[in-house]
Structure formats: structure tokens, C-alpha cells
JSON list of C-alpha atoms in Angstrom, two decimals:
[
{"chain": "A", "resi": 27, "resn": "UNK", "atom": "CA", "xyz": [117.98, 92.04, 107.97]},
{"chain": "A", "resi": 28, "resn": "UNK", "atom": "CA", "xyz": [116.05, 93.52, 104.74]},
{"chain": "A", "resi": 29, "resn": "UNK", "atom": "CA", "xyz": [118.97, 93.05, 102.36]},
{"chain": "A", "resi": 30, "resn": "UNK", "atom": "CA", "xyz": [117.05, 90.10, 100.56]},
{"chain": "A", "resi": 31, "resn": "UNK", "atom": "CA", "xyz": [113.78, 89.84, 102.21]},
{"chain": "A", "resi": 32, "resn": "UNK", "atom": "CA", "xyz": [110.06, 91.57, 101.75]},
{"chain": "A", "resi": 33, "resn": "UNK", "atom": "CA", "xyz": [107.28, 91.58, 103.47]},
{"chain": "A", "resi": 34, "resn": "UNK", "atom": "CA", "xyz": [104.33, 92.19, 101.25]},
{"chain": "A", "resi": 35, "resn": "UNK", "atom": "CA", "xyz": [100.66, 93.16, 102.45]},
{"chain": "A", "resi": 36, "resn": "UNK", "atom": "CA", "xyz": [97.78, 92.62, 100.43]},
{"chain": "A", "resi": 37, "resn": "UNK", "atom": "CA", "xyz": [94.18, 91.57, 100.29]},
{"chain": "A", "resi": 38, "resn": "UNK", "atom": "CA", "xyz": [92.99, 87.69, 100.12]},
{"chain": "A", "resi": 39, "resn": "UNK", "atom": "CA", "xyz": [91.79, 88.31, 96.76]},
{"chain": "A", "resi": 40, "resn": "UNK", "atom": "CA", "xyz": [94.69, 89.50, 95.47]},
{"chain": "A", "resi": 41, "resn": "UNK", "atom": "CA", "xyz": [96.80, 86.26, 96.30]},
{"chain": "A", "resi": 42, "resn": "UNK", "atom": "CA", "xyz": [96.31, 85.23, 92.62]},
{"chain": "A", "resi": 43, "resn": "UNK", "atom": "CA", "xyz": [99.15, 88.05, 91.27]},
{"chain": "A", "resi": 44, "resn": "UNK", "atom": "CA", "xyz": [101.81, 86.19, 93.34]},
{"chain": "A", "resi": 45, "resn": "UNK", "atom": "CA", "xyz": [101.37, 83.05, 91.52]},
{"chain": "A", "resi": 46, "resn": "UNK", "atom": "CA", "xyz": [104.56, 81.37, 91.40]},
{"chain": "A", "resi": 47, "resn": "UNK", "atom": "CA", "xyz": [106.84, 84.05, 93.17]},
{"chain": "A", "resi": 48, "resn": "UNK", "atom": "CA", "xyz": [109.27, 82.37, 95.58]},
{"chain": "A", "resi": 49, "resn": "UNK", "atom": "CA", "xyz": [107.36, 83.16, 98.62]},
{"chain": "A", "resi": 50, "resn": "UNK", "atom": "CA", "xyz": [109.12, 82.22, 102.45]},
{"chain": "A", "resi": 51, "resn": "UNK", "atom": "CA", "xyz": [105.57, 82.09, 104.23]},
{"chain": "A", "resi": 52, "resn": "UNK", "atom": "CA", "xyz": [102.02, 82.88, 103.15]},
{"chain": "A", "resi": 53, "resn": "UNK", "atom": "CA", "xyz": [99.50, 83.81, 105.90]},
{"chain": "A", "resi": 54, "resn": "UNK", "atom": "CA", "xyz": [95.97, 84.29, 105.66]},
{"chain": "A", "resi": 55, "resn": "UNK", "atom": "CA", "xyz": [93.71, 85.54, 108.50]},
{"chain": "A", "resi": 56, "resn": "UNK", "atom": "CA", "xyz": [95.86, 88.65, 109.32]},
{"chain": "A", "resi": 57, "resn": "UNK", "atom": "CA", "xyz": [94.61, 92.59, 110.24]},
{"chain": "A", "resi": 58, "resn": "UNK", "atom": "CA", "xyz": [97.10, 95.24, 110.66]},
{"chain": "A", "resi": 59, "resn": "UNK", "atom": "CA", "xyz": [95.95, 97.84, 113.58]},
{"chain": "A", "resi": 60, "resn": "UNK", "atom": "CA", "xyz": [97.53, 101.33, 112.49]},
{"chain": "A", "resi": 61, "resn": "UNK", "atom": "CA", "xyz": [98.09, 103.97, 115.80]},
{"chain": "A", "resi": 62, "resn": "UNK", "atom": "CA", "xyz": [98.58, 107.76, 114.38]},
{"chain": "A", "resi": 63, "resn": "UNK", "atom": "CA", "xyz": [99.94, 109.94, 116.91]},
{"chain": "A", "resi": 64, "resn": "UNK", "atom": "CA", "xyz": [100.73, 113.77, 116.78]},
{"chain": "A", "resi": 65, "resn": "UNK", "atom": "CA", "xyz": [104.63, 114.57, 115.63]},
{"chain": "A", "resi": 66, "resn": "UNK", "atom": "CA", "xyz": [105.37, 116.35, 119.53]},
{"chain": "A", "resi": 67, "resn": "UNK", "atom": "CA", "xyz": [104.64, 112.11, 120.11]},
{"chain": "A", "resi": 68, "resn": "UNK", "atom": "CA", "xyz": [107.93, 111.42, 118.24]},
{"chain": "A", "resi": 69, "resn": "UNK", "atom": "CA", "xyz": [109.97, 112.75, 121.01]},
{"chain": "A", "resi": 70, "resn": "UNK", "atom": "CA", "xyz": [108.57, 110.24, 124.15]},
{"chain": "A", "resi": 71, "resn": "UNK", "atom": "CA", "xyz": [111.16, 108.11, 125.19]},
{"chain": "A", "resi": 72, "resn": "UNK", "atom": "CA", "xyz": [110.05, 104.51, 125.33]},
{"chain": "A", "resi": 73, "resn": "UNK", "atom": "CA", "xyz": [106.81, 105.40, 123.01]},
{"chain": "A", "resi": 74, "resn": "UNK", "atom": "CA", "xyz": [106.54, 101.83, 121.10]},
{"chain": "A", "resi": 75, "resn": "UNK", "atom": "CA", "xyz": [108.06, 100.26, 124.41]},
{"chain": "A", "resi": 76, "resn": "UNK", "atom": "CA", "xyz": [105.10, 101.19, 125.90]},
{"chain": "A", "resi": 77, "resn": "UNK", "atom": "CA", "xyz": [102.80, 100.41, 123.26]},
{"chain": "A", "resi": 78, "resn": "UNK", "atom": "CA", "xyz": [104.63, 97.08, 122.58]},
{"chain": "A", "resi": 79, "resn": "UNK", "atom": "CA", "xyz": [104.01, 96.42, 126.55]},
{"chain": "A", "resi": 80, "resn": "UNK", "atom": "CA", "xyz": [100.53, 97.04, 126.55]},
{"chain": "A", "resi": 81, "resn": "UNK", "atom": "CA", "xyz": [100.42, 94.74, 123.89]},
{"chain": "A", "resi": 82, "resn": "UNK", "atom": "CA", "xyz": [102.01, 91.98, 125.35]},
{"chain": "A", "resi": 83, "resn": "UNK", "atom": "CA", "xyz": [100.19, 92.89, 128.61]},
{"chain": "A", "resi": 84, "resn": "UNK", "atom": "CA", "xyz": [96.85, 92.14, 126.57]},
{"chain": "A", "resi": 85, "resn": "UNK", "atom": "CA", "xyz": [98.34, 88.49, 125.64]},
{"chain": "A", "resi": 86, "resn": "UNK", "atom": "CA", "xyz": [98.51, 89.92, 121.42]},
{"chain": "A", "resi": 87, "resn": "UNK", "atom": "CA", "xyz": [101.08, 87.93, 119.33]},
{"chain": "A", "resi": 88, "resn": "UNK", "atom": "CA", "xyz": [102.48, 90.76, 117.12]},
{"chain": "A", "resi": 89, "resn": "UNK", "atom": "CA", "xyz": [103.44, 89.05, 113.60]},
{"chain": "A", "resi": 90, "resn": "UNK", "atom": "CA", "xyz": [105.20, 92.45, 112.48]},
{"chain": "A", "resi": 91, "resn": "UNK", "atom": "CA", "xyz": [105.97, 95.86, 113.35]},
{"chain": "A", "resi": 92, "resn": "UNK", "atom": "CA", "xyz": [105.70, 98.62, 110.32]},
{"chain": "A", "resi": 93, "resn": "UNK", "atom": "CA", "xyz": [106.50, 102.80, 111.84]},
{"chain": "A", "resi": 94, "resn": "UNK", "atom": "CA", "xyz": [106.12, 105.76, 109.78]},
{"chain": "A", "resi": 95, "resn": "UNK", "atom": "CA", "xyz": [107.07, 109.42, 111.52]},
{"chain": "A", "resi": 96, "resn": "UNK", "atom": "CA", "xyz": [103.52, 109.33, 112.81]},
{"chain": "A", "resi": 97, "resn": "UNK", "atom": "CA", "xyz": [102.18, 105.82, 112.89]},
{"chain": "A", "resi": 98, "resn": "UNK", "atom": "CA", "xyz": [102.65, 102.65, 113.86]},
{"chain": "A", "resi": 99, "resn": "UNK", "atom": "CA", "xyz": [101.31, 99.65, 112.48]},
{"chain": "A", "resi": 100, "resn": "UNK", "atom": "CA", "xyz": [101.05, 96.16, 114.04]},
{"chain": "A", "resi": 101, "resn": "UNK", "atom": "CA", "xyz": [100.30, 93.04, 112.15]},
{"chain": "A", "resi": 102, "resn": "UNK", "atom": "CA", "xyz": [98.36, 90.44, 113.86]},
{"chain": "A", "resi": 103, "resn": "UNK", "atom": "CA", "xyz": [96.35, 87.49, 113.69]},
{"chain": "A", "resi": 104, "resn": "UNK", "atom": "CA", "xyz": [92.96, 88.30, 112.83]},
{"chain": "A", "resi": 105, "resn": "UNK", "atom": "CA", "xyz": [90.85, 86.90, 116.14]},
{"chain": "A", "resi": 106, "resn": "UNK", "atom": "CA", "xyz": [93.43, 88.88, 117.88]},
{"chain": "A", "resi": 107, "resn": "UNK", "atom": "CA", "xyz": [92.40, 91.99, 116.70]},
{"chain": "A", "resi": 108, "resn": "UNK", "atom": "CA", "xyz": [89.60, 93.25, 118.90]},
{"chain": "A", "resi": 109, "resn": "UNK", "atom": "CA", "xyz": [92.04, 92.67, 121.95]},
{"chain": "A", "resi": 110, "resn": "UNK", "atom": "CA", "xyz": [94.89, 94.98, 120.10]},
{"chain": "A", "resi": 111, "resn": "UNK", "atom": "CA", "xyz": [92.33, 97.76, 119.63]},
{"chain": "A", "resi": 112, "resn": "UNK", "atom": "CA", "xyz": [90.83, 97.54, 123.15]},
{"chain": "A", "resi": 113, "resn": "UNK", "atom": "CA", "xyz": [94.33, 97.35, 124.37]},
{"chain": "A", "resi": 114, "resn": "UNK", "atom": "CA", "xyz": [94.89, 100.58, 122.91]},
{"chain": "A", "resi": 115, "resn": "UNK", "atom": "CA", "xyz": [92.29, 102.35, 123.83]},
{"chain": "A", "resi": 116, "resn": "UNK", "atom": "CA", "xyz": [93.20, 101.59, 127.50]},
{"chain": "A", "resi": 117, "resn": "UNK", "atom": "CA", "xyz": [96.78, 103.10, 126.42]},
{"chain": "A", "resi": 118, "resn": "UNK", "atom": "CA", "xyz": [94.95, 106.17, 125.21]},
{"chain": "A", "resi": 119, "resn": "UNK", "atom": "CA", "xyz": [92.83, 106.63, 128.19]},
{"chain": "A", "resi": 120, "resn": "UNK", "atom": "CA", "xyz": [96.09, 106.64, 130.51]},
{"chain": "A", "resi": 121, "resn": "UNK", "atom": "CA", "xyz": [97.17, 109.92, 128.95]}
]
């Protein structure tokens, strides 16, 4: 896994500088929903289980999964957006 692969983020406009790159799958129509949580957060057990539950809970199809330290960021379809982000605000209000 990652050894000869990339995943590659960008804006619609800028699908023009990839001209003729050897490309597995091109999707348009995505948004990537980024959660930021304090670094005393890094040490919950089961901290993107839980996020990845309430996500499936809320019926989101997550293309991709990107983590930082701090932050998590979940690729998904556009329209599907809106549902993510209420999703986690529901998370956040379980605290």
C-alpha cells in the first residue's frame, strides 16, 4: 500500500496540469471535511473508530481517510457533505 500509488488533491480548475499523467481514477464532485482536535485528543482509544462510526451511522461514503497529529480529514462525495459536518457536530455535542 503507498509504495507506487498517490493520491493527489486539487481544485477543478487545476485538472489542466495533469494532462497526460497516468492517472488510476479521476473524480470530480469531491469536499474533504477536516476535524482538528486538541493533542490530549491523541491519546483516546478508539478516537477515529468513533468518528468513522458516526460516520457510517450518518449513511456518509468516505472516499479517503488523510490524519495529521491533530486532524483528520475525510474525503467525500460532495452532496454528502452537509451530512458529514452535521454528523460531527452531533459527535462534538456528545462530549
Amino acid at each position: 500500500m503507498g509504495e507506487r500509488e498517490i493520491t493527489v488533491i486539487f481544485p477543478e480548475d487545476r485538472v489542466h496540469l495533469f494532462r497526460g499523467a497516468k492517472c488510476l481514477e479521476l473524480e470530480m464532485g469531491l469536499a474533504l471535511v477536516t476535524i482538528s482536535f486538541p493533542e490530549e485528543m491523541v491519546e483516546s482509544m478508539g478516537l477515529i473508530a468513533h468518528i468513522m462510526n458516526e460516520t457510517r451511522w450518518a449513511g456518509v461514503n468516505v472516499r479517503e481517510i488523510f490524519s495529521t497529529y491533530t486532524e483528520i480529514g475525510i474525503l467525500v462525495r460532495e452532496k454528502e457533505s452537509n451530512e458529514l459536518y452535521r454528523a460531527m457536530l452531533r459527535l462534538k455535542s456528545q462530549k
